[in-house]
mmCIF file of C-alpha atoms in Angstrom:
data_model
loop_
_atom_site.group_PDB
_atom_site.id
_atom_site.type_symbol
_atom_site.label_atom_id
_atom_site.label_comp_id
_atom_site.label_asym_id
_atom_site.label_seq_id
_atom_site.Cartn_x
_atom_site.Cartn_y
_atom_site.Cartn_z
ATOM 1 C CA MET C 2 0.000 0.000 0.000
ATOM 2 C CA LEU C 3 2.803 2.384 0.856
ATOM 3 C CA PHE C 4 4.498 1.721 -2.480
ATOM 4 C CA SER C 5 1.201 2.097 -4.341
ATOM 5 C CA SER C 6 0.457 5.367 -2.529
ATOM 6 C CA THR C 7 3.947 6.672 -3.258
ATOM 7 C CA ILE C 8 3.613 5.764 -6.932
ATOM 8 C CA SER C 9 0.223 7.492 -7.055
ATOM 9 C CA ARG C 10 1.580 10.701 -5.537
ATOM 10 C CA LEU C 11 4.655 10.657 -7.748
ATOM 11 C CA GLY C 12 2.478 10.011 -10.790
ATOM 12 C CA SER C 13 0.313 12.999 -9.927
ATOM 13 C CA LEU C 14 3.372 15.225 -9.520
ATOM 14 C CA VAL C 15 4.929 14.044 -12.768
ATOM 15 C CA LEU C 16 1.638 14.531 -14.626
ATOM 16 C CA GLN C 17 1.406 18.079 -13.310
ATOM 17 C CA ALA C 18 5.014 18.798 -14.225
ATOM 18 C CA GLY C 19 4.507 17.137 -17.590
ATOM 19 C CA ALA C 20 1.461 19.279 -18.330
ATOM 20 C CA LEU C 21 3.446 22.375 -17.366
ATOM 21 C CA VAL C 22 6.346 21.669 -19.694
ATOM 22 C CA LEU C 23 4.220 19.974 -22.369
ATOM 23 C CA PHE C 24 2.480 23.155 -23.409
ATOM 24 C CA SER C 25 5.107 25.698 -22.364
ATOM 25 C CA GLU C 26 6.238 28.098 -25.030
ATOM 26 C CA SER C 27 9.729 27.723 -26.452
ATOM 27 C CA PRO C 28 11.761 30.943 -26.337
ATOM 28 C CA THR C 29 11.526 32.955 -29.548
ATOM 29 C CA VAL C 30 14.565 34.228 -31.404
ATOM 30 C CA ALA C 31 13.826 37.761 -30.186
ATOM 31 C CA GLN C 32 13.578 36.549 -26.587
ATOM 32 C CA ASP C 33 16.832 34.611 -26.940
ATOM 33 C CA ASN C 34 18.601 37.690 -28.342
ATOM 34 C CA ALA C 35 17.241 39.879 -25.572
ATOM 35 C CA GLN C 36 18.324 37.373 -22.950
ATOM 36 C CA ALA C 37 21.762 37.022 -24.540
ATOM 37 C CA ALA C 38 22.297 40.735 -24.024
ATOM 38 C CA LYS C 39 21.573 40.281 -20.312
ATOM 39 C CA GLY C 40 23.670 37.125 -19.943
ATOM 40 C CA PRO C 41 22.673 33.445 -19.658
ATOM 41 C CA ARG C 42 19.545 32.401 -17.766
ATOM 42 C CA LEU C 43 20.535 30.806 -14.468
ATOM 43 C CA ALA C 44 17.284 28.846 -14.249
ATOM 44 C CA THR C 45 14.894 27.725 -17.000
ATOM 45 C CA LEU C 46 11.749 25.601 -16.881
ATOM 46 C CA ASP C 47 10.338 24.636 -20.256
ATOM 47 C CA GLU C 48 9.470 21.601 -22.384
ATOM 48 C CA ARG C 49 13.008 20.294 -21.893
ATOM 49 C CA GLY C 50 12.648 20.179 -18.095
ATOM 50 C CA LEU C 51 14.390 22.212 -15.407
ATOM 51 C CA MET C 52 17.796 23.677 -16.273
ATOM 52 C CA LEU C 53 20.142 25.393 -13.807
ATOM 53 C CA GLN C 54 23.522 26.755 -14.832
ATOM 54 C CA SER C 55 26.435 28.732 -13.471
ATOM 55 C CA PRO C 56 26.839 32.409 -14.461
ATOM 56 C CA ASP C 57 29.463 31.515 -17.072
ATOM 57 C CA GLY C 58 27.292 28.716 -18.497
ATOM 58 C CA GLY C 59 30.018 26.135 -17.966
ATOM 59 C CA VAL C 60 28.258 24.042 -15.326
ATOM 60 C CA LYS C 61 24.721 22.902 -16.128
ATOM 61 C CA PHE C 62 22.254 20.840 -14.145
ATOM 62 C CA HIS C 63 19.281 19.383 -16.005
ATOM 63 C CA LEU C 64 16.377 17.662 -14.259
ATOM 64 C CA GLY C 65 14.347 15.617 -16.693
ATOM 65 C CA GLY C 66 12.137 12.589 -16.534
ATOM 66 C CA ARG C 67 9.790 10.313 -18.397
ATOM 67 C CA LEU C 68 6.318 8.976 -17.737
ATOM 68 C CA HIS C 69 4.938 6.015 -19.683
ATOM 69 C CA VAL C 70 1.445 4.808 -18.726
ATOM 70 C CA ASP C 71 0.103 1.687 -20.474
ATOM 71 C CA PHE C 72 -3.465 0.483 -21.011
ATOM 72 C CA GLY C 73 -4.004 -3.000 -22.420
ATOM 73 C CA THR C 74 -6.284 -5.990 -22.878
ATOM 74 C CA GLY C 75 -6.345 -9.244 -24.817
ATOM 75 C CA ASP C 76 -6.504 -13.013 -24.505
ATOM 76 C CA SER C 77 -4.400 -16.115 -24.989
ATOM 77 C CA SER C 78 -5.144 -19.747 -25.800
ATOM 78 C CA VAL C 79 -2.532 -21.084 -23.353
ATOM 79 C CA VAL C 80 -2.449 -18.571 -20.479
ATOM 80 C CA THR C 81 -5.008 -17.530 -17.893
ATOM 81 C CA GLY C 82 -4.666 -14.369 -15.838
ATOM 82 C CA GLU C 83 -2.253 -13.005 -18.447
ATOM 83 C CA PHE C 84 -3.163 -9.408 -17.561
ATOM 84 C CA PRO C 85 -2.634 -8.923 -13.796
ATOM 85 C CA GLU C 86 -3.245 -5.216 -14.447
ATOM 86 C CA HIS C 87 -4.928 -3.585 -17.425
ATOM 87 C CA VAL C 88 -3.504 -0.155 -16.536
ATOM 88 C CA ASP C 89 -0.061 0.363 -15.078
ATOM 89 C CA PHE C 90 3.011 2.585 -15.020
ATOM 90 C CA ARG C 91 5.507 1.243 -17.538
ATOM 91 C CA ARG C 92 8.065 3.823 -16.478
ATOM 92 C CA LEU C 93 8.189 6.680 -13.984
ATOM 93 C CA TRP C 94 11.716 8.012 -14.251
ATOM 94 C CA ILE C 95 13.537 10.939 -12.756
ATOM 95 C CA GLU C 96 16.696 11.858 -14.689
ATOM 96 C CA PRO C 97 19.131 14.362 -13.156
ATOM 97 C CA LYS C 98 22.166 15.198 -15.303
ATOM 98 C CA LEU C 99 25.170 17.362 -14.450
ATOM 99 C CA THR C 100 27.371 18.651 -17.290
ATOM 100 C CA ILE C 101 30.704 20.311 -16.457
ATOM 101 C CA TYR C 102 32.191 22.377 -19.281
ATOM 102 C CA ASP C 103 30.862 19.923 -21.895
ATOM 103 C CA ASP C 104 33.593 17.410 -21.006
ATOM 104 C CA LEU C 105 32.231 15.628 -17.929
ATOM 105 C CA ILE C 106 28.673 14.300 -17.730
ATOM 106 C CA LEU C 107 27.139 12.653 -14.653
ATOM 107 C CA ASN C 108 23.770 10.995 -15.188
ATOM 108 C CA LEU C 109 21.225 9.041 -13.155
ATOM 109 C CA GLN C 110 18.023 7.423 -14.392
ATOM 110 C CA TYR C 111 15.843 6.178 -11.536
ATOM 111 C CA ASP C 112 12.538 4.357 -12.098
ATOM 112 C CA PHE C 113 10.005 4.647 -9.256
ATOM 113 C CA ALA C 114 7.629 2.281 -11.085
ATOM 114 C CA SER C 115 9.943 -0.742 -11.065
ATOM 115 C CA ASN C 116 10.281 -3.237 -8.234
ATOM 116 C CA THR C 117 13.358 -4.945 -9.694
ATOM 117 C CA THR C 118 15.304 -2.445 -11.806
ATOM 118 C CA ARG C 119 15.108 0.940 -10.117
ATOM 119 C CA VAL C 120 18.474 2.215 -11.380
ATOM 120 C CA ASN C 121 18.930 2.355 -15.150
ATOM 121 C CA ASN C 122 21.820 4.689 -15.903
ATOM 122 C CA LEU C 123 24.263 5.572 -13.149
ATOM 123 C CA LEU C 124 27.290 6.803 -15.044
ATOM 124 C CA ALA C 125 30.077 9.264 -15.651
ATOM 125 C CA THR C 126 31.120 10.185 -19.187
ATOM 126 C CA TYR C 127 34.264 12.076 -20.146
ATOM 127 C CA LYS C 128 34.629 13.666 -23.588
ATOM 128 C CA GLY C 129 37.896 15.516 -23.100
ATOM 129 C CA PHE C 130 39.880 12.964 -25.099
ATOM 130 C CA SER C 131 38.250 13.941 -28.402
ATOM 131 C CA PRO C 132 37.376 12.131 -30.632
ATOM 132 C CA PHE C 133 37.017 9.479 -27.934
ATOM 133 C CA THR C 134 34.265 9.230 -25.315
ATOM 134 C CA VAL C 135 34.815 7.251 -22.104
ATOM 135 C CA THR C 136 31.915 6.048 -19.946
ATOM 136 C CA VAL C 137 32.004 4.180 -16.625
ATOM 137 C CA GLY C 138 29.122 3.020 -14.434
ATOM 138 C CA ASN C 139 25.865 1.187 -15.135
ATOM 139 C CA PHE C 140 24.753 1.817 -18.720
ATOM 140 C CA LYS C 141 23.910 0.123 -22.010
ATOM 141 C CA GLU C 142 26.395 -2.230 -23.573
ATOM 142 C CA PRO C 143 27.147 -1.526 -27.266
ATOM 143 C CA PHE C 144 24.913 -4.241 -28.706
ATOM 144 C CA SER C 145 21.822 -4.098 -30.983
ATOM 145 C CA LEU C 146 20.301 -1.053 -32.671
ATOM 146 C CA ASP C 147 16.884 -1.878 -31.206
ATOM 147 C CA VAL C 148 18.195 -2.178 -27.635
ATOM 148 C CA LEU C 149 20.399 0.925 -27.834
ATOM 149 C CA THR C 150 17.529 3.076 -29.136
ATOM 150 C CA ALA C 151 15.935 4.786 -26.120
ATOM 151 C CA ASN C 152 12.522 3.619 -24.980
ATOM 152 C CA ASN C 153 11.336 7.191 -25.590
ATOM 153 C CA ASP C 154 12.306 6.782 -29.245
ATOM 154 C CA ILE C 155 11.563 3.191 -30.330
ATOM 155 C CA MET C 156 8.849 2.889 -32.988
ATOM 156 C CA PHE C 157 6.720 0.495 -30.896
ATOM 157 C CA MET C 158 5.682 0.325 -27.268
ATOM 158 C CA GLU C 159 8.110 -2.536 -26.676
ATOM 159 C CA ARG C 160 11.233 -3.782 -28.409
ATOM 160 C CA SER C 161 11.198 -6.878 -30.612
ATOM 161 C CA LEU C 162 11.362 -10.510 -29.465
ATOM 162 C CA ALA C 163 15.075 -10.564 -30.349
ATOM 163 C CA ALA C 164 15.764 -8.089 -27.532
ATOM 164 C CA ALA C 165 15.534 -11.122 -25.220
ATOM 165 C CA PHE C 166 19.171 -11.784 -26.133
ATOM 166 C CA ALA C 167 20.369 -8.485 -24.634
ATOM 167 C CA SER C 168 22.718 -8.899 -21.702
ATOM 168 C CA GLY C 169 21.372 -7.421 -18.491
ATOM 169 C CA PRO C 170 18.074 -5.581 -17.925
ATOM 170 C CA ALA C 171 17.364 -3.563 -21.094
ATOM 171 C CA GLY C 172 20.954 -4.220 -22.177
ATOM 172 C CA ARG C 173 22.512 -2.454 -19.163
ATOM 173 C CA ASN C 174 25.357 -3.675 -16.975
ATOM 174 C CA THR C 175 28.146 -2.152 -14.916
ATOM 175 C CA GLY C 176 31.487 -1.576 -16.612
ATOM 176 C CA ALA C 177 33.585 0.758 -18.721
ATOM 177 C CA ALA C 178 33.433 1.558 -22.436
ATOM 178 C CA VAL C 179 35.207 3.696 -25.023
ATOM 179 C CA GLY C 180 33.541 5.036 -28.148
ATOM 180 C CA THR C 181 34.485 7.152 -31.124
ATOM 181 C CA HIS C 182 32.937 8.239 -34.414
ATOM 182 C CA GLY C 183 33.634 9.856 -37.745
ATOM 183 C CA ASP C 184 31.406 11.604 -40.248
ATOM 184 C CA ASN C 185 29.426 8.441 -40.985
ATOM 185 C CA TRP C 186 30.698 5.666 -38.689
ATOM 186 C CA THR C 187 30.869 4.725 -35.013
ATOM 187 C CA LEU C 188 32.878 2.255 -32.940
ATOM 188 C CA ALA C 189 32.342 1.353 -29.284
ATOM 189 C CA ALA C 190 33.724 -1.380 -27.023
ATOM 190 C CA GLY C 191 33.562 -2.163 -23.330
ATOM 191 C CA ILE C 192 34.077 -4.641 -20.501
ATOM 192 C CA PHE C 193 31.177 -5.352 -18.147
ATOM 193 C CA GLY C 194 30.150 -7.300 -15.074
ATOM 194 C CA GLY C 195 26.651 -7.640 -13.644
ATOM 195 C CA ASN C 196 23.835 -5.137 -13.251
ATOM 196 C CA ILE C 197 23.880 -2.679 -10.359
ATOM 197 C CA ASN C 198 20.331 -3.633 -9.310
ATOM 198 C CA HIS C 199 21.243 -7.277 -8.791
ATOM 199 C CA SER C 200 24.891 -8.309 -8.528
ATOM 200 C CA VAL C 201 27.790 -6.404 -10.039
ATOM 201 C CA ASP C 202 30.293 -9.194 -9.419
ATOM 202 C CA GLY C 203 29.994 -12.951 -9.163
ATOM 203 C CA VAL C 204 28.317 -13.311 -12.560
ATOM 204 C CA GLY C 205 31.426 -13.354 -14.743
ATOM 205 C CA LEU C 206 32.890 -10.848 -17.153
ATOM 206 C CA GLU C 207 31.886 -9.967 -20.687
ATOM 207 C CA GLY C 208 33.335 -7.968 -23.521
ATOM 208 C CA THR C 209 31.110 -6.214 -26.070
ATOM 209 C CA VAL C 210 31.912 -4.344 -29.275
ATOM 210 C CA ARG C 211 29.778 -2.632 -31.937
ATOM 211 C CA ALA C 212 30.592 -0.874 -35.200
ATOM 212 C CA THR C 213 28.271 1.018 -37.538
ATOM 213 C CA TYR C 214 28.700 2.519 -40.990
ATOM 214 C CA ALA C 215 26.326 4.793 -42.911
ATOM 215 C CA PRO C 216 27.456 5.045 -46.574
ATOM 216 C CA ILE C 217 24.517 7.403 -47.162
ATOM 217 C CA LEU C 218 23.949 10.019 -44.466
ATOM 218 C CA ASN C 219 22.265 13.325 -45.135
ATOM 219 C CA ALA C 220 19.234 15.287 -43.986
ATOM 220 C CA HIS C 221 16.930 13.368 -46.337
ATOM 221 C CA GLU C 222 18.314 9.813 -46.443
ATOM 222 C CA VAL C 223 20.200 7.399 -44.175
ATOM 223 C CA LEU C 224 21.535 3.943 -45.017
ATOM 224 C CA HIS C 225 22.855 2.163 -41.915
ATOM 225 C CA PHE C 226 24.764 -1.077 -41.389
ATOM 226 C CA GLY C 227 25.919 -2.379 -38.028
ATOM 227 C CA ILE C 228 27.572 -5.389 -36.436
ATOM 228 C CA SER C 229 28.030 -6.209 -32.767
ATOM 229 C CA GLY C 230 29.542 -9.036 -30.786
ATOM 230 C CA ASN C 231 29.526 -10.109 -27.151
ATOM 231 C CA TYR C 232 31.282 -12.836 -25.200
ATOM 232 C CA HIS C 233 30.215 -13.504 -21.609
ATOM 233 C CA SER C 234 32.327 -15.857 -19.501
ATOM 234 C CA LEU C 235 30.002 -17.046 -16.744
ATOM 235 C CA SER C 236 31.040 -17.656 -13.159
ATOM 236 C CA ASP C 237 30.395 -21.048 -11.622
ATOM 237 C CA ASP C 238 26.759 -21.816 -10.763
ATOM 238 C CA VAL C 239 25.428 -18.693 -12.509
ATOM 239 C CA GLY C 240 23.792 -20.525 -15.405
ATOM 240 C CA ALA C 241 21.887 -18.897 -18.244
ATOM 241 C CA SER C 242 18.339 -18.543 -19.515
ATOM 242 C CA PHE C 243 16.378 -16.755 -22.244
ATOM 243 C CA SER C 244 12.662 -16.011 -22.375
ATOM 244 C CA THR C 245 10.264 -13.400 -23.708
ATOM 245 C CA THR C 246 6.669 -12.374 -23.415
ATOM 246 C CA PRO C 247 4.810 -11.121 -26.479
ATOM 247 C CA GLU C 248 5.777 -7.522 -27.174
ATOM 248 C CA SER C 249 3.745 -6.192 -24.256
ATOM 249 C CA PHE C 250 4.541 -5.060 -20.727
ATOM 250 C CA LEU C 251 1.076 -5.783 -19.347
ATOM 251 C CA PHE C 252 0.901 -9.353 -20.735
ATOM 252 C CA ASP C 253 2.620 -11.124 -17.833
ATOM 253 C CA ALA C 254 3.546 -14.513 -19.306
ATOM 254 C CA ALA C 255 6.353 -15.886 -21.462
ATOM 255 C CA LEU C 256 5.166 -18.046 -24.346
ATOM 256 C CA VAL C 257 8.728 -19.274 -24.955
ATOM 257 C CA SER C 258 11.490 -19.944 -22.434
ATOM 258 C CA THR C 259 14.628 -22.050 -22.252
ATOM 259 C CA GLY C 260 14.316 -22.435 -18.505
ATOM 260 C CA ALA C 261 17.523 -22.545 -16.485
ATOM 261 C CA ILE C 262 20.591 -23.810 -18.366
ATOM 262 C CA ASP C 263 22.548 -24.844 -15.294
ATOM 263 C CA ASP C 264 25.689 -26.143 -17.008
ATOM 264 C CA ALA C 265 26.266 -22.959 -19.064
ATOM 265 C CA GLU C 266 29.886 -21.825 -19.041
ATOM 266 C CA ALA C 267 29.799 -18.926 -21.495
ATOM 267 C CA ILE C 268 27.510 -17.097 -23.911
ATOM 268 C CA GLY C 269 28.524 -15.694 -27.282
ATOM 269 C CA ARG C 270 26.300 -13.256 -29.158
ATOM 270 C CA LEU C 271 26.418 -11.837 -32.674
ATOM 271 C CA GLY C 272 24.160 -9.094 -34.007
ATOM 272 C CA LEU C 273 23.685 -7.763 -37.543
ATOM 273 C CA GLU C 274 21.836 -4.491 -38.244
ATOM 274 C CA PHE C 275 20.301 -2.785 -41.255
ATOM 275 C CA ALA C 276 18.283 0.418 -41.547
ATOM 276 C CA TRP C 277 17.231 2.706 -44.384
ATOM 277 C CA ALA C 278 15.362 5.980 -43.953
ATOM 278 C CA ASN C 279 14.249 8.150 -46.842
ATOM 279 C CA GLY C 280 12.048 11.163 -46.185
ATOM 280 C CA PRO C 281 8.992 9.916 -44.255
ATOM 281 C CA PHE C 282 9.829 6.200 -44.677
ATOM 282 C CA ARG C 283 12.050 3.976 -42.567
ATOM 283 C CA VAL C 284 12.864 0.266 -42.693
ATOM 284 C CA GLN C 285 14.901 -1.471 -39.996
ATOM 285 C CA ALA C 286 15.971 -5.091 -39.446
ATOM 286 C CA GLU C 287 18.223 -7.121 -37.154
ATOM 287 C CA TYR C 288 19.369 -10.688 -36.733
ATOM 288 C CA ILE C 289 20.806 -11.886 -33.409
ATOM 289 C CA ALA C 290 22.344 -15.278 -32.670
ATOM 290 C CA ALA C 291 23.392 -16.588 -29.260
ATOM 291 C CA GLU C 292 25.428 -19.715 -28.526
ATOM 292 C CA VAL C 293 25.655 -21.142 -25.018
ATOM 293 C CA ASP C 294 28.786 -23.155 -24.232
ATOM 294 C CA ARG C 295 27.806 -26.040 -21.936
ATOM 295 C CA GLU C 296 29.904 -28.225 -19.703
ATOM 296 C CA ASN C 297 27.968 -31.506 -19.880
ATOM 297 C CA ASN C 298 25.859 -31.175 -23.033
ATOM 298 C CA PRO C 299 26.246 -30.017 -26.632
ATOM 299 C CA ASN C 300 26.417 -26.272 -27.086
ATOM 300 C CA ALA C 301 22.986 -24.677 -27.551
ATOM 301 C CA PHE C 302 22.268 -22.284 -30.414
ATOM 302 C CA PHE C 303 19.412 -19.766 -30.339
ATOM 303 C CA GLN C 304 18.442 -17.029 -32.781
ATOM 304 C CA GLY C 305 15.954 -14.261 -33.440
ATOM 305 C CA GLY C 306 15.316 -11.184 -35.499
ATOM 306 C CA TYR C 307 12.801 -8.685 -36.798
ATOM 307 C CA LEU C 308 11.826 -6.590 -39.802
ATOM 308 C CA GLN C 309 9.961 -3.363 -39.147
ATOM 309 C CA GLY C 310 8.911 -0.293 -41.056
ATOM 310 C CA GLY C 311 7.337 3.071 -40.454
ATOM 311 C CA TRP C 312 5.701 5.867 -42.453
ATOM 312 C CA VAL C 313 5.457 9.358 -41.006
ATOM 313 C CA ILE C 314 2.250 10.471 -42.683
ATOM 314 C CA ASN C 315 2.731 14.220 -42.397
ATOM 315 C CA GLY C 316 6.420 14.691 -41.582
ATOM 316 C CA ASP C 317 9.924 13.285 -41.838
ATOM 317 C CA ALA C 318 11.396 10.102 -40.380
ATOM 318 C CA ALA C 319 13.269 10.194 -37.085
ATOM 319 C CA PRO C 320 16.736 11.828 -37.051
ATOM 320 C CA TYR C 321 19.919 9.723 -36.934
ATOM 321 C CA VAL C 322 22.689 10.536 -34.438
ATOM 322 C CA LEU C 323 26.382 9.647 -34.293
ATOM 323 C CA GLN C 324 27.160 10.822 -30.758
ATOM 324 C CA ALA C 325 25.515 10.833 -27.349
ATOM 325 C CA ASP C 326 26.077 11.338 -23.619
ATOM 326 C CA THR C 327 27.509 7.828 -23.379
ATOM 327 C CA ALA C 328 30.192 5.994 -25.336
ATOM 328 C CA THR C 329 27.736 3.343 -26.523
ATOM 329 C CA GLU C 330 24.371 4.875 -27.496
ATOM 330 C CA VAL C 331 25.603 6.017 -30.910
ATOM 331 C CA GLY C 332 24.678 5.264 -34.513
ATOM 332 C CA ILE C 333 20.964 5.153 -33.610
ATOM 333 C CA PHE C 334 17.674 6.877 -34.435
ATOM 334 C CA LYS C 335 15.849 9.353 -32.211
ATOM 335 C CA ARG C 336 12.088 9.909 -32.228
ATOM 336 C CA VAL C 337 9.980 11.831 -34.716
ATOM 337 C CA GLN C 338 9.710 15.577 -34.064
ATOM 338 C CA PRO C 339 6.800 17.821 -35.067
ATOM 339 C CA ARG C 340 7.619 21.218 -36.589
ATOM 340 C CA GLN C 341 6.667 24.317 -34.635
ATOM 341 C CA ASP C 342 3.572 24.909 -36.781
ATOM 342 C CA GLN C 343 2.516 21.259 -36.291
ATOM 343 C CA ARG C 344 2.503 21.436 -32.499
ATOM 344 C CA LEU C 345 -0.897 21.158 -30.845
ATOM 345 C CA SER C 346 -0.059 24.155 -28.657
ATOM 346 C CA HIS C 347 0.610 26.206 -31.817
ATOM 347 C CA GLY C 348 -2.668 25.333 -33.507
ATOM 348 C CA GLY C 349 -1.401 22.284 -35.382
ATOM 349 C CA SER C 350 -2.590 18.685 -35.286
ATOM 350 C CA GLY C 351 0.710 17.009 -34.444
ATOM 351 C CA VAL C 352 2.490 14.341 -36.483
ATOM 352 C CA PHE C 353 1.150 10.842 -37.180
ATOM 353 C CA GLU C 354 3.218 7.716 -37.857
ATOM 354 C CA THR C 355 2.071 4.225 -38.873
ATOM 355 C CA VAL C 356 4.333 1.260 -38.036
ATOM 356 C CA ALA C 357 4.421 -2.496 -38.616
ATOM 357 C CA ARG C 358 6.782 -5.262 -37.487
ATOM 358 C CA TYR C 359 7.351 -8.980 -37.835
ATOM 359 C CA SER C 360 9.656 -10.589 -35.274
ATOM 360 C CA ALA C 361 10.621 -14.138 -34.391
ATOM 361 C CA ILE C 362 12.712 -16.008 -31.837
ATOM 362 C CA ASP C 363 13.817 -19.655 -31.673
ATOM 363 C CA LEU C 364 14.686 -20.958 -28.193
ATOM 364 C CA SER C 365 14.914 -24.673 -29.050
ATOM 365 C CA SER C 366 18.250 -26.443 -29.427
ATOM 366 C CA HIS C 367 19.161 -30.083 -28.730
ATOM 367 C CA ASP C 368 17.591 -31.024 -25.378
ATOM 368 C CA ILE C 369 16.333 -27.497 -24.696
ATOM 369 C CA ARG C 370 12.778 -27.132 -26.007
ATOM 370 C CA GLY C 371 12.096 -23.488 -25.307
ATOM 371 C CA GLY C 372 9.762 -22.986 -28.273
ATOM 372 C CA PHE C 373 9.585 -20.897 -31.426
ATOM 373 C CA GLN C 374 7.571 -17.667 -31.315
ATOM 374 C CA GLN C 375 6.476 -15.168 -33.953
ATOM 375 C CA ASP C 376 4.825 -11.773 -33.451
ATOM 376 C CA VAL C 377 3.129 -9.424 -35.873
ATOM 377 C CA THR C 378 2.610 -5.900 -34.542
ATOM 378 C CA ILE C 379 0.906 -2.928 -36.135
ATOM 379 C CA GLY C 380 0.674 0.503 -34.571
ATOM 380 C CA LEU C 381 -0.138 4.176 -34.809
ATOM 381 C CA ASN C 382 1.891 6.908 -33.094
ATOM 382 C CA TRP C 383 0.778 10.501 -32.542
ATOM 383 C CA TYR C 384 3.292 13.225 -31.671
ATOM 384 C CA PRO C 385 1.307 16.312 -30.564
ATOM 385 C CA GLU C 386 4.375 18.011 -29.011
ATOM 386 C CA PRO C 387 8.149 17.400 -29.097
ATOM 387 C CA ASN C 388 8.077 15.787 -25.657
ATOM 388 C CA ALA C 389 4.789 13.868 -25.901
ATOM 389 C CA ARG C 390 3.636 10.777 -27.730
ATOM 390 C CA PHE C 391 0.503 8.639 -27.739
ATOM 391 C CA MET C 392 0.823 5.080 -29.052
ATOM 392 C CA ALA C 393 -1.548 2.289 -30.047
ATOM 393 C CA ASN C 394 -0.274 -1.243 -30.759
ATOM 394 C CA TYR C 395 -2.020 -4.469 -31.766
ATOM 395 C CA ILE C 396 0.052 -7.652 -31.379
ATOM 396 C CA HIS C 397 -0.750 -11.136 -32.612
ATOM 397 C CA ALA C 398 1.699 -13.673 -31.179
ATOM 398 C CA TRP C 399 1.901 -17.420 -31.705
ATOM 399 C CA ALA C 400 4.306 -20.050 -30.397
ATOM 400 C CA ASP C 401 5.031 -23.512 -31.817
ATOM 401 C CA PRO C 402 5.225 -25.113 -29.415
ATOM 402 C CA ALA C 403 4.773 -22.839 -26.434
ATOM 403 C CA SER C 404 7.171 -23.089 -23.511
ATOM 404 C CA SER C 405 7.256 -26.451 -21.740
ATOM 405 C CA SER C 406 6.224 -24.547 -18.601
ATOM 406 C CA LEU C 407 2.904 -23.860 -20.383
ATOM 407 C CA GLY C 408 2.415 -27.483 -21.342
ATOM 408 C CA GLY C 409 4.410 -27.487 -24.566
ATOM 409 C CA ASP C 410 1.341 -27.012 -26.771
ATOM 410 C CA ASP C 411 0.873 -24.547 -29.592
ATOM 411 C CA GLY C 412 -0.381 -21.240 -28.281
ATOM 412 C CA ASP C 413 -1.253 -17.739 -29.352
ATOM 413 C CA ALA C 414 -2.184 -14.355 -27.950
ATOM 414 C CA ASP C 415 -3.941 -11.232 -29.200
ATOM 415 C CA ILE C 416 -3.134 -7.986 -27.424
ATOM 416 C CA PHE C 417 -4.325 -4.405 -27.844
ATOM 417 C CA GLN C 418 -2.538 -1.690 -25.893
ATOM 418 C CA LEU C 419 -2.214 2.088 -25.596
ATOM 419 C CA ARG C 420 0.461 4.305 -24.105
ATOM 420 C CA MET C 421 0.648 7.896 -22.955
ATOM 421 C CA GLN C 422 4.254 9.121 -22.968
ATOM 422 C CA ILE C 423 5.706 12.351 -21.618
ATOM 423 C CA ALA C 424 9.461 12.907 -21.685
ATOM 424 C CA PHE C 425 11.400 16.010 -20.742
#
């Protein structure tokens, strides 16, 4: 009850703050020029959150956050009670960030809505070794375009089935990484242990590397290729497992699961990426393979991937970025942005985007009968303001066979869900 009450109060506060910044006016050029003559603003509250800075502008503190509230319903042929809640907080984050003379960045992402993964980012980034960026702490490993794309920016409410192969919660673990980039390429590599919310040590060490190349990169068109690799040497008695629900947070059951692989000694992962964006259109695909080295049984091989596309009906596709506040979240797409005249607060109707995805994952190998699952998802996104998004997704999922924990029979699920998102 105490947790529920706290969440309720925090949700109310975030909604009020979100409404304040959601429809706040951005400074005009004339206002910016007038303020420049007086010197930098020491405190600003607008659609980007709360910003405090020193008189010389060298030290900046930004307080942001994100609120994702999901509504969902559906049914399944193999699961009962699959929706413990039909309305729930997906995320309720507070995100303080301190930037010191553009070289040192300290960042925390804390999720009040989670019972298991409260801390997302807890990191320090140093950019003074240009063109290199160094990041230490708990953050995303450089693996998978889908996983590295922020949850504020992904085209669907949830990532694809193949994201089940990410190491650590949402691809995050504790370690150190170095990244660099050129005009159309990125390279990042790091060494990691466990996740700060669970156990940093005692789970083994892993090394991860990712490279991207965009032979076409301009304001109108992007052609992206990427490759990433990961090797995780597991400590004794840690084991391994992979599972995934359909692409829904509220659907609380995995249709496919390997169960515990107790004799796992190491995990190797390989990811291949492709994306092409041209004007309002974008196509993106990935293939991920994972091999589990086993002590007493043949090595197990699992794989998954997706193909997705989007059409921004009355705007341009999401922008592509080569650098970020961390060494690893580079060579990715951000979310769609409405123009000033398209903003709801400026008399516009916002921007609309239609999306569709097919994804699949195979968790059966030798004696492990985890099942083979496929999902088809279609959706509509509405961007009324730069920091707001409303999403609707329909997912049809089917497994052949479903996880042995569900009886090993064929199974399917149909899910309809909505999300209200505010990010600042």
